[in-house]
mmCIF file of C-alpha atoms in Angstrom:
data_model
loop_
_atom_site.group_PDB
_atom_site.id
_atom_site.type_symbol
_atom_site.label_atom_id
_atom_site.label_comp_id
_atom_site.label_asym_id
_atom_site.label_seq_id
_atom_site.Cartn_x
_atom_site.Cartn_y
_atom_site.Cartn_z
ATOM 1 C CA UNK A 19 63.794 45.413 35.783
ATOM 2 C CA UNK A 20 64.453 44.597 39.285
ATOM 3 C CA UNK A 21 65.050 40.810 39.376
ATOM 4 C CA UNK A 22 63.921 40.075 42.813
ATOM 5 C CA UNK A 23 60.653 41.798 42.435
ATOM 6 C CA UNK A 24 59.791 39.363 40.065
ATOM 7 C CA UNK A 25 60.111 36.764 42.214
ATOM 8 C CA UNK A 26 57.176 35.041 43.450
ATOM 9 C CA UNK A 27 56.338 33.847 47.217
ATOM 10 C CA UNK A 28 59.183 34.767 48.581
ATOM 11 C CA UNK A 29 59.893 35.142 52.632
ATOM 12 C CA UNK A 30 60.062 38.587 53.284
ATOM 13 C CA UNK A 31 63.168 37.889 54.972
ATOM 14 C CA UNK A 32 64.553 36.603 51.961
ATOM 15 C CA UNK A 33 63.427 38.957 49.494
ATOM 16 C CA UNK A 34 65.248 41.719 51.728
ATOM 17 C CA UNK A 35 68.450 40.149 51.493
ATOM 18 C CA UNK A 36 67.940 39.204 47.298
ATOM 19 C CA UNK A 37 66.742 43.536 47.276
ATOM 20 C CA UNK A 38 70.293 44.114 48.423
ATOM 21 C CA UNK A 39 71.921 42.440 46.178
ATOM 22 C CA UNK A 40 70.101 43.740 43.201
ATOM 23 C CA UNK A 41 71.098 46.908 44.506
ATOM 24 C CA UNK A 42 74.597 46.196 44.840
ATOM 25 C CA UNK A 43 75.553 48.057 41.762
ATOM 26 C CA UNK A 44 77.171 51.250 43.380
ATOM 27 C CA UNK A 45 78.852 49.292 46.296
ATOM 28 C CA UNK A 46 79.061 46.000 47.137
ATOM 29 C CA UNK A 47 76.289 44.815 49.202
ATOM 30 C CA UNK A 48 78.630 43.328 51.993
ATOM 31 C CA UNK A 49 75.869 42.780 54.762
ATOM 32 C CA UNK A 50 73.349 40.933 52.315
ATOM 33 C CA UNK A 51 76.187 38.378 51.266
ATOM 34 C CA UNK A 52 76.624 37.736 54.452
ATOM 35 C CA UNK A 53 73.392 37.220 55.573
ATOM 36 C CA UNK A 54 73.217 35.014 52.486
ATOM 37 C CA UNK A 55 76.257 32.757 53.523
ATOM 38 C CA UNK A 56 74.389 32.268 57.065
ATOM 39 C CA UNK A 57 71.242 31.000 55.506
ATOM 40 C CA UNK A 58 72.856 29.316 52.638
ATOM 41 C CA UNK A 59 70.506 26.049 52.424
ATOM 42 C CA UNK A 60 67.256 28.631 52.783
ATOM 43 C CA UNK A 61 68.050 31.113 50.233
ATOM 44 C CA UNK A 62 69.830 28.753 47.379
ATOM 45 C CA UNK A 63 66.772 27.989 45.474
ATOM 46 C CA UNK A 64 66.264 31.824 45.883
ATOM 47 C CA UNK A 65 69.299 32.444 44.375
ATOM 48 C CA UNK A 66 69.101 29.774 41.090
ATOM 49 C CA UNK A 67 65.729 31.325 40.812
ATOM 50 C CA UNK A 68 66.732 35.079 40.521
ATOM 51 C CA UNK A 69 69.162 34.008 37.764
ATOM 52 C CA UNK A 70 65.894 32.009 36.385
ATOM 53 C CA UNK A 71 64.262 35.640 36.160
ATOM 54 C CA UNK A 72 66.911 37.512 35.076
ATOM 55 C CA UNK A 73 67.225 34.994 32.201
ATOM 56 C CA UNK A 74 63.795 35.485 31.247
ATOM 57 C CA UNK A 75 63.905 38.817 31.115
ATOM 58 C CA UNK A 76 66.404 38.792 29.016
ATOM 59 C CA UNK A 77 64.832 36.619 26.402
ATOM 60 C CA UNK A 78 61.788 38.656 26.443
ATOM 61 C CA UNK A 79 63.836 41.889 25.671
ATOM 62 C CA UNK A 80 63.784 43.360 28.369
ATOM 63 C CA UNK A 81 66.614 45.748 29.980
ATOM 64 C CA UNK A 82 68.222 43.951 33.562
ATOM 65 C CA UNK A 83 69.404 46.985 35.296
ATOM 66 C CA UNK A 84 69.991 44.799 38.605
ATOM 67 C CA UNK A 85 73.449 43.078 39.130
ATOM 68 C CA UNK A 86 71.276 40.327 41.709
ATOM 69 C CA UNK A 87 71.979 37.539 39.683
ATOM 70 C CA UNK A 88 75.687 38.642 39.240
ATOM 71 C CA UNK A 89 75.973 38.009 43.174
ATOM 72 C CA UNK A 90 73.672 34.928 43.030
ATOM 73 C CA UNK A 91 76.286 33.225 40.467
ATOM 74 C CA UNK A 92 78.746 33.957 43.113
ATOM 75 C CA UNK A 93 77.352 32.695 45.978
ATOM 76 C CA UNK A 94 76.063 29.875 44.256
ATOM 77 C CA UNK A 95 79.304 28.981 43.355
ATOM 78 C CA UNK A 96 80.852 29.407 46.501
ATOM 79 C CA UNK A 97 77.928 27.145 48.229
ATOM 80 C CA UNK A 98 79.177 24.491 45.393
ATOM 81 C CA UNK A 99 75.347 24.488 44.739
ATOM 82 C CA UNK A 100 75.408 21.496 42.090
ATOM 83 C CA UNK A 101 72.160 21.788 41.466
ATOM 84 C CA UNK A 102 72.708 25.135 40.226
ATOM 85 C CA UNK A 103 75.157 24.334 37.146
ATOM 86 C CA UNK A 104 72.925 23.361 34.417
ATOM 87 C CA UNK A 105 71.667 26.804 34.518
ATOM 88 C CA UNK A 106 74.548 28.523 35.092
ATOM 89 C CA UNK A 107 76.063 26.818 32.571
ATOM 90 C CA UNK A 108 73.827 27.641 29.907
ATOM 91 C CA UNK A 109 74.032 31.438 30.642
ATOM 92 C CA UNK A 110 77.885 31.287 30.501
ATOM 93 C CA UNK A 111 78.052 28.942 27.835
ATOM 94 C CA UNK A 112 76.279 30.611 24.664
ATOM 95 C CA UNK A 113 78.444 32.765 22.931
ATOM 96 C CA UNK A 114 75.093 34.807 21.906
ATOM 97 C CA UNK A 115 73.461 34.704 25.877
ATOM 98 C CA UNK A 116 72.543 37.499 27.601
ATOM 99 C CA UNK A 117 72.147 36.664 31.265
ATOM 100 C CA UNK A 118 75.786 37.710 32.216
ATOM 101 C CA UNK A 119 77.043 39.320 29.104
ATOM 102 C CA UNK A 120 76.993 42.680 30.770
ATOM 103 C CA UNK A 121 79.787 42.336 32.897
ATOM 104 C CA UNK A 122 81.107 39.631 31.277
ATOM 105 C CA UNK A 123 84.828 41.036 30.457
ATOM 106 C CA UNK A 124 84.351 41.752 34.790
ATOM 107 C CA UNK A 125 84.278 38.324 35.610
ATOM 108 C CA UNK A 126 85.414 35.883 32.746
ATOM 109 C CA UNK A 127 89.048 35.560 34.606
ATOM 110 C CA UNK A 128 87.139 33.961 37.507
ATOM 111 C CA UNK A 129 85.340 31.462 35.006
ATOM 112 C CA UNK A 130 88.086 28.999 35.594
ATOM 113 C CA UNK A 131 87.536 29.227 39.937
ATOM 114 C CA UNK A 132 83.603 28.973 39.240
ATOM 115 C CA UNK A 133 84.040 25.628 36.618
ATOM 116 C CA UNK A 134 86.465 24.654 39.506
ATOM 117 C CA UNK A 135 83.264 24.618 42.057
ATOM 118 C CA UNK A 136 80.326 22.970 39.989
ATOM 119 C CA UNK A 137 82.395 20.500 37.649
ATOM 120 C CA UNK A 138 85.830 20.718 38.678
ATOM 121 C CA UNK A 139 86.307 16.941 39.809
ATOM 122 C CA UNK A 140 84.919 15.913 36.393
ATOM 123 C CA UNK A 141 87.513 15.612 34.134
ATOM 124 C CA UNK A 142 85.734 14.407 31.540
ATOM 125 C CA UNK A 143 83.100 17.576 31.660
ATOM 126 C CA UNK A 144 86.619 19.796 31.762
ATOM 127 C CA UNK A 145 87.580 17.749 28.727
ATOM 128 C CA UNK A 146 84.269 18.116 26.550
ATOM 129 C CA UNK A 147 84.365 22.169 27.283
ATOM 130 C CA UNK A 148 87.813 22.466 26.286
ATOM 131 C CA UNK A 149 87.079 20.768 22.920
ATOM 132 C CA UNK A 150 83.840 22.410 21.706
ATOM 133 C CA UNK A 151 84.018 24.990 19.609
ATOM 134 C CA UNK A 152 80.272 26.012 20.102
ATOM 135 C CA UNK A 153 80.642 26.875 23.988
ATOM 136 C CA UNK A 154 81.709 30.517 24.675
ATOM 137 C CA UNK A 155 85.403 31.105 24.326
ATOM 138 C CA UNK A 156 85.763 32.768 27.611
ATOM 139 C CA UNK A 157 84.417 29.634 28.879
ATOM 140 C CA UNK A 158 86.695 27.210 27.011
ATOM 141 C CA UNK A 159 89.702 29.349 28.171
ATOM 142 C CA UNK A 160 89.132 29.186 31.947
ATOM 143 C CA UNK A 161 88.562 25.038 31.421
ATOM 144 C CA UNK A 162 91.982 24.858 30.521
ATOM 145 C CA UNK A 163 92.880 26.391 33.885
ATOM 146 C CA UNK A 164 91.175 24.053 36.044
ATOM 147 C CA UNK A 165 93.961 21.769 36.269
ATOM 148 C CA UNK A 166 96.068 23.791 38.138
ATOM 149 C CA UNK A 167 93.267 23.759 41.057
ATOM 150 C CA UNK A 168 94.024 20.086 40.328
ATOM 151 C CA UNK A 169 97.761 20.258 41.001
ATOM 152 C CA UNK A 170 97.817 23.223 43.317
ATOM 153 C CA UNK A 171 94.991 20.695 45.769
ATOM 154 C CA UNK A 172 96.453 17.612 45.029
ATOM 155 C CA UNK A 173 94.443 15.660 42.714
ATOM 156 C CA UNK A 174 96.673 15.626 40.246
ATOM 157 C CA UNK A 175 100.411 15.613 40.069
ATOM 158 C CA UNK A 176 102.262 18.217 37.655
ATOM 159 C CA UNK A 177 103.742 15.385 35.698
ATOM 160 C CA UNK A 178 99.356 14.195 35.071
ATOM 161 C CA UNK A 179 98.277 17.694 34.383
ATOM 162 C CA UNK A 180 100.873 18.087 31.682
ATOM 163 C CA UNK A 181 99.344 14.307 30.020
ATOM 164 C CA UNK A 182 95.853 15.748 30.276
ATOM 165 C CA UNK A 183 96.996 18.955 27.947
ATOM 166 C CA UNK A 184 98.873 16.786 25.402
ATOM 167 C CA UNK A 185 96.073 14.965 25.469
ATOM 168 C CA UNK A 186 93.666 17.380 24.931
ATOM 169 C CA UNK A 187 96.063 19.744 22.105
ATOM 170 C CA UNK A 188 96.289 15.976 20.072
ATOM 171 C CA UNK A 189 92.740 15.773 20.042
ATOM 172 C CA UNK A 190 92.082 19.488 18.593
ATOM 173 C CA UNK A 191 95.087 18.920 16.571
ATOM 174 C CA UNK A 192 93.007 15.272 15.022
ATOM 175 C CA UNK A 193 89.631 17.400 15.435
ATOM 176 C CA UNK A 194 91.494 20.666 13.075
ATOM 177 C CA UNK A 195 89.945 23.247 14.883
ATOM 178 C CA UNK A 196 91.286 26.091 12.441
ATOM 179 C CA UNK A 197 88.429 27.613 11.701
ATOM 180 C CA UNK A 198 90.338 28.819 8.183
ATOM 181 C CA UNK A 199 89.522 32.429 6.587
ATOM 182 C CA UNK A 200 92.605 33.672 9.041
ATOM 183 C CA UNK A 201 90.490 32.337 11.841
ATOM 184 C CA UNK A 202 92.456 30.390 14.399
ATOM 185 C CA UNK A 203 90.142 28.886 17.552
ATOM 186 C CA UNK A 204 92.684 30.315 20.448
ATOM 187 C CA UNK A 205 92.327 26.824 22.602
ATOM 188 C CA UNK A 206 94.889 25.547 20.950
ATOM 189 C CA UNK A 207 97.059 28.322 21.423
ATOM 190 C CA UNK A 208 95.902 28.537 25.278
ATOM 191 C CA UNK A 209 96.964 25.413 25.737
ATOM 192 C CA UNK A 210 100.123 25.306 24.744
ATOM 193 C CA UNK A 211 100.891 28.726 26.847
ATOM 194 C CA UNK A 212 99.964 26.389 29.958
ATOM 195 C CA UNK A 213 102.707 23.799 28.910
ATOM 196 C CA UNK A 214 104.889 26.406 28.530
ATOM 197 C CA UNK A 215 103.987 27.680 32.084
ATOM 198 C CA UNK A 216 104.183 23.956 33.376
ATOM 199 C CA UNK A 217 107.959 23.788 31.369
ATOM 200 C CA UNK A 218 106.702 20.538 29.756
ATOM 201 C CA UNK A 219 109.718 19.473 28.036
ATOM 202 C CA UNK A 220 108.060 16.184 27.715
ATOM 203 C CA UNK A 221 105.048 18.164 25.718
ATOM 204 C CA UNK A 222 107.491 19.708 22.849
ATOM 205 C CA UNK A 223 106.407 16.591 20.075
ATOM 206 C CA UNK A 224 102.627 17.626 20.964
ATOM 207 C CA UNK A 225 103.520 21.282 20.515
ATOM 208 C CA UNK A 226 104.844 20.174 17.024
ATOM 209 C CA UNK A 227 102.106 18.561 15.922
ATOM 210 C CA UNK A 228 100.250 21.541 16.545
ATOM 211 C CA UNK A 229 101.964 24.063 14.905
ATOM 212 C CA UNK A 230 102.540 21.143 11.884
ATOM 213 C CA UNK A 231 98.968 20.869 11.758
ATOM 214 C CA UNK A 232 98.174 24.367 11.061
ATOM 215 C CA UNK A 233 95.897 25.105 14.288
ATOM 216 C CA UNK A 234 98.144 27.717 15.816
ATOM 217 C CA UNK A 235 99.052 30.727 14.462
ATOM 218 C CA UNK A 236 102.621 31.096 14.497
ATOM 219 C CA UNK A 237 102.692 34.644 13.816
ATOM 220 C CA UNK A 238 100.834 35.517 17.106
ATOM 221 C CA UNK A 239 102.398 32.934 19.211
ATOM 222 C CA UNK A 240 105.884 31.575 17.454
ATOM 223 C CA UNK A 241 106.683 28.035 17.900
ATOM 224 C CA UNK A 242 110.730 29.501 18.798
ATOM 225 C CA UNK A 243 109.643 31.421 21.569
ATOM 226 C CA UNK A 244 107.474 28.954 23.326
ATOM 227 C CA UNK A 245 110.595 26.722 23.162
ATOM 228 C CA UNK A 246 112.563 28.862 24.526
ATOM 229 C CA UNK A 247 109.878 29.399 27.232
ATOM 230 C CA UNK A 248 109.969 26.128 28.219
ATOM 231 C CA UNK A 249 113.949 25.815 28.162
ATOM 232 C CA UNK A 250 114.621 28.651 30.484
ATOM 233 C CA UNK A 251 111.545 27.684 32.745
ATOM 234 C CA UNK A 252 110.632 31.554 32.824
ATOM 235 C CA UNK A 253 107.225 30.944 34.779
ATOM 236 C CA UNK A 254 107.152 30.433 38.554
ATOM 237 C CA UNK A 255 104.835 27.809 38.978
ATOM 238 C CA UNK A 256 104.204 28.142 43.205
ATOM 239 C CA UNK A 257 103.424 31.731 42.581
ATOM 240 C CA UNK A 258 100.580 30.819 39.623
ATOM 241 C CA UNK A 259 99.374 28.103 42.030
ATOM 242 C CA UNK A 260 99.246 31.023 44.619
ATOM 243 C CA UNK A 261 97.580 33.565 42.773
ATOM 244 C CA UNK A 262 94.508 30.839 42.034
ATOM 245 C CA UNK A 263 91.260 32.646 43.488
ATOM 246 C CA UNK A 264 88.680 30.492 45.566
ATOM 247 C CA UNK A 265 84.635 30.810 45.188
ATOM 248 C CA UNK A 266 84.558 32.950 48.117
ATOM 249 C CA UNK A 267 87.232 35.417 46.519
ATOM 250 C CA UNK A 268 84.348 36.343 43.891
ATOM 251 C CA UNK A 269 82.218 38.620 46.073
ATOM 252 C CA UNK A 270 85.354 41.042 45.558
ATOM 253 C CA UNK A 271 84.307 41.259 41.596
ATOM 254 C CA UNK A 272 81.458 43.714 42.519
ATOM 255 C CA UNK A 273 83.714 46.196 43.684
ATOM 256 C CA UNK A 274 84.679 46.540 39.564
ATOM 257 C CA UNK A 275 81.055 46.682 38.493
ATOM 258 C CA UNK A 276 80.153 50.905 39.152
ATOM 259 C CA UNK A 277 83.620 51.223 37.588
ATOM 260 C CA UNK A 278 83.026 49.169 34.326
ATOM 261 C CA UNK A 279 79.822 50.560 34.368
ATOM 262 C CA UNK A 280 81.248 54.293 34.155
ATOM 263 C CA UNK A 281 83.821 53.634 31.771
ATOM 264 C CA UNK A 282 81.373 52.141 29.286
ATOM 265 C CA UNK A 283 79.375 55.286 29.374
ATOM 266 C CA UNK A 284 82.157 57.165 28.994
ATOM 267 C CA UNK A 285 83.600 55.497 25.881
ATOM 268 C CA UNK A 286 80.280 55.315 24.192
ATOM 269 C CA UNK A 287 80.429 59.347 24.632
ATOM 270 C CA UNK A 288 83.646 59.308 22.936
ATOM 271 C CA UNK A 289 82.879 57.013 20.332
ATOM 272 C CA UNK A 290 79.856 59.684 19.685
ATOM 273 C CA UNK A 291 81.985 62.358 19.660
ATOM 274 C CA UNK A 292 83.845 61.032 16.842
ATOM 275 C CA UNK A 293 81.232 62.390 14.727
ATOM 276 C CA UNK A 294 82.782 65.979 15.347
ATOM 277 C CA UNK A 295 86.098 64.826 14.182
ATOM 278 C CA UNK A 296 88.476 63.884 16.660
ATOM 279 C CA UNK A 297 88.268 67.688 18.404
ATOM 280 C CA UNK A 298 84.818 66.279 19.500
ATOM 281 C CA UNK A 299 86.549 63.244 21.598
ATOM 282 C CA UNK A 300 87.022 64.651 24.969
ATOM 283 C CA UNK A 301 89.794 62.042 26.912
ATOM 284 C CA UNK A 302 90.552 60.245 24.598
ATOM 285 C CA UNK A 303 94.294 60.536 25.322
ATOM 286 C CA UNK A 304 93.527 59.100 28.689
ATOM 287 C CA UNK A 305 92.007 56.063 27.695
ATOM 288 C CA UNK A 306 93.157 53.440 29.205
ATOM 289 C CA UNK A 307 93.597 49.059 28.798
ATOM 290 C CA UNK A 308 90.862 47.450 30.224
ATOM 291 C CA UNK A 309 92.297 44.608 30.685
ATOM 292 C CA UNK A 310 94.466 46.731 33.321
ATOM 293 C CA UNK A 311 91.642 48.125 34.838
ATOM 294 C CA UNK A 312 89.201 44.814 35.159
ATOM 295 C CA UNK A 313 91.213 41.856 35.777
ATOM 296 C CA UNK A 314 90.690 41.480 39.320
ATOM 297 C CA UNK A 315 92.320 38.129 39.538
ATOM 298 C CA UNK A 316 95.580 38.646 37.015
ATOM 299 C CA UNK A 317 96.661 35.702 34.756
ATOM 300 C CA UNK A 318 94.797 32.501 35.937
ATOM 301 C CA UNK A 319 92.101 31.530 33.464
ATOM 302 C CA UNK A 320 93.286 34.014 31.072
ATOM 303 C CA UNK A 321 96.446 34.299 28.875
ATOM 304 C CA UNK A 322 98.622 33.064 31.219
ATOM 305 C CA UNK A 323 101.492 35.495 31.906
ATOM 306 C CA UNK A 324 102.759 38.538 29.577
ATOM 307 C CA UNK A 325 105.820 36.303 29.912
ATOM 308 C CA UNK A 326 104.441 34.133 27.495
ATOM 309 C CA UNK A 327 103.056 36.687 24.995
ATOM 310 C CA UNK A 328 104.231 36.666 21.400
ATOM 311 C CA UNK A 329 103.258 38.831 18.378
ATOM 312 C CA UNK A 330 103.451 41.854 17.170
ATOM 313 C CA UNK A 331 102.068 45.172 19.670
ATOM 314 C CA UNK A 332 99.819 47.161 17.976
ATOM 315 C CA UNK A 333 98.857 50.731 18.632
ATOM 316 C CA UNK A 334 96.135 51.950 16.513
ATOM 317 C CA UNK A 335 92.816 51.990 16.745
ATOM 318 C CA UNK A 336 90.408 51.762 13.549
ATOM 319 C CA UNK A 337 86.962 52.889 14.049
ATOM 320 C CA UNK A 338 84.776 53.466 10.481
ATOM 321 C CA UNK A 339 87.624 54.953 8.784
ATOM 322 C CA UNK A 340 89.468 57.225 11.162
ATOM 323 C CA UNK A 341 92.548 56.056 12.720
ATOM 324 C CA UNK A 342 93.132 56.850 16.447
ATOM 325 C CA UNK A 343 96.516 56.540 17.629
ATOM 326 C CA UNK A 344 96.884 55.509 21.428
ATOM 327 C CA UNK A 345 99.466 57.408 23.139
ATOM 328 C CA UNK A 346 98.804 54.529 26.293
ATOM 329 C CA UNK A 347 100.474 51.835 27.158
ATOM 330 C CA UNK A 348 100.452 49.797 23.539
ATOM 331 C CA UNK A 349 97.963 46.876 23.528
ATOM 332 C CA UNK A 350 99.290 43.655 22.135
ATOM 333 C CA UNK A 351 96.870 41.629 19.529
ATOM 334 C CA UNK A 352 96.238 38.988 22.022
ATOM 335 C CA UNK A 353 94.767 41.492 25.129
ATOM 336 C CA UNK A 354 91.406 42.080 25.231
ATOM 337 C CA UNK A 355 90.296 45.197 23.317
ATOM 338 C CA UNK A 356 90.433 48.433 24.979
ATOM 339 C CA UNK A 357 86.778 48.981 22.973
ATOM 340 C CA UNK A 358 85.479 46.919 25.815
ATOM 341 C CA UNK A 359 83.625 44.805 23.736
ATOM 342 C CA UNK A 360 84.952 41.785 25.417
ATOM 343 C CA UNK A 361 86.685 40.222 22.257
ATOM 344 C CA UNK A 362 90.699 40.013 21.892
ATOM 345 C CA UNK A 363 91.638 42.785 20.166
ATOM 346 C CA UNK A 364 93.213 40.676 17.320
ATOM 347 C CA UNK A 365 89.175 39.988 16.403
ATOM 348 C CA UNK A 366 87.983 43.268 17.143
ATOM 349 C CA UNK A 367 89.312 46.906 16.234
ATOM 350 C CA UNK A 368 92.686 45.542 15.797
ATOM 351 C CA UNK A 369 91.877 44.326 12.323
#
């Protein structure tokens, strides 16, 4: 389905530049954005409404082939169009949505620069996403970046950003947010790899209380090590506050969207081939970490530095009941599964 077609009464003008960007699959459509950004009052509504379609059409089943609504969400974002968030929000907030699942493992490190430009001076909105489990854990991750914007523009002094984590870890630790069965819910742990990164001494009796409470796992992520993280200081906090993308970085994410596309193809094709035995997977010793390949904007809104990884590495891969042993770079529990599925591969074929 072509989004834009769908799209009723709109200037022809208009509907040129929207065609573009449906079509920006293959390469990014760099003359449409800009015409876009020109005529950003004119084409806004144009843009919420294209997501509006595409959201449609997936409720109704049907197959969005376009990435329109991909770009839309960007420049909506970068036009701070508030108006906008209540329906952005809901397609990035249900875990079981479909409007940007597609390329969701694409952009979910720039969740934390897009919450930054609809809700990012509300810290109680920031709050309320952090704590609730029901939102999309993508989501939930990239709210506990936003107060870095904070520090790195001012609003809020490093000594403030580290209250507002305590603040929020004691309230998951009173809420119990293990979700038990071996389930942990990875805020938790998330935040306390941004106190490490802020080396919030003063933060080490929340930490505690955390790890006391049973809410982190302290397999994945032991309570020694963060200690020690925040003793030596091992995180350079002017570089993180560097390395924080701005709404009008986001175009740049469609340059990885012909890529992902590719590699999910190919997979699937060697996932298929596994029903000739493993002589039937053709690359498979060339398969490589997505996370590598996809995260345009490294650490911010994500895990927050390999320098603050714990756990075990793992370096097999279980699918049905054959065992495929990576000869790659090993992929520790807490990365994001080379499957592509989107889920940490802890929670998906690391099992």
């Amino acid at each position: 389905m072509e989004v834009a077609n769908s799209l009723e009464a709109i200037p022809e003008d208009l509907g040129r530049i929207l065609d573009e960007l449906d079509a920006g699959l293959e390469a990014v459509p760099y003359d449409a954005i800009e015409e876009a950004r020109q005529r950003s009052s004119e084409i806004t509504p144009w843009l919420i409404r294209s997501i509006e379609a595409a959201e449609e059409a997936y409720q109704s089943g049907e197959d969005v082939g376009s990435v329109g609504h991909y770009y839309s969400l960007f420049l909506l974002a970068e036009f701070r169009a508030l108006q906008a968030w209540p329906l952005i929000y809901r397609g990035l907030a249900d875990p079981a949505g479909k409007t940007f699942e597609r390329f969701e493992i694409v952009i979910a490190d720039a969740y934390s620069c897009i919450l930054m430009a609809f809700i990012g001076d509300d810290e109680t909105a920031i709050a309320e996403l952090i704590a609730d489990p029901k939102v999309n854990d993508y989501l939930r991750w990239a709210a506990v970046a936003v107060p870095f914007y904070w520090i790195r523009d001012g609003k809020k002094t490093r000594e403030e950003a580290i209250e507002f984590f305590c603040e929020r870890l004691d309230h998951l630790v009173q809420t119990g947010v293990n979700k038990g069965g071996g389930e942990f819910d990875e805020v938790p742990e998330k935040l306390i790899r941004v106190l490490a990164a802020l080396s919030a001494d003063s933060a080490m009796p929340q930490i505690e209380r955390a790890y006391e409470s049973g809410i982190v796992d302290g397999e994945l992520l032991p309570f020694d090590y963060i200690s020690e993280c925040i003793e030596q200081r091992q995180t350079d906090l002017a570089e993180l506050l560097e390395d924080l993308p701005d709404p009008s970085d986001l175009i740049v994410l469609g340059e990885q969207f012909s890529e992902f596309k590719t590699e999910m193809v190919r997979f699937a094709e060697m996932i298929a081939g596994l029903s000739n035995g493993l002589d039937g997977v053709d690359g498979l010793e060339d398969f490589e970490d997505c996370e590598d390949d996809y995260d345009v904007f490294g650490e911010i809104g994500s895990d927050f530095g390999d320098e603050l990884e714990g756990g075990d590495s793992m370096d097999t891969i279980h699918v049905n009941d054959t065992t495929i042993r990576n000869s790659g770079e090993k992929v520790g529990r807490n990365d994001k599964c080379p499957c592509m599925s989107g889920k940490k591969y802890k929670k998906c074929c690391g099992r």
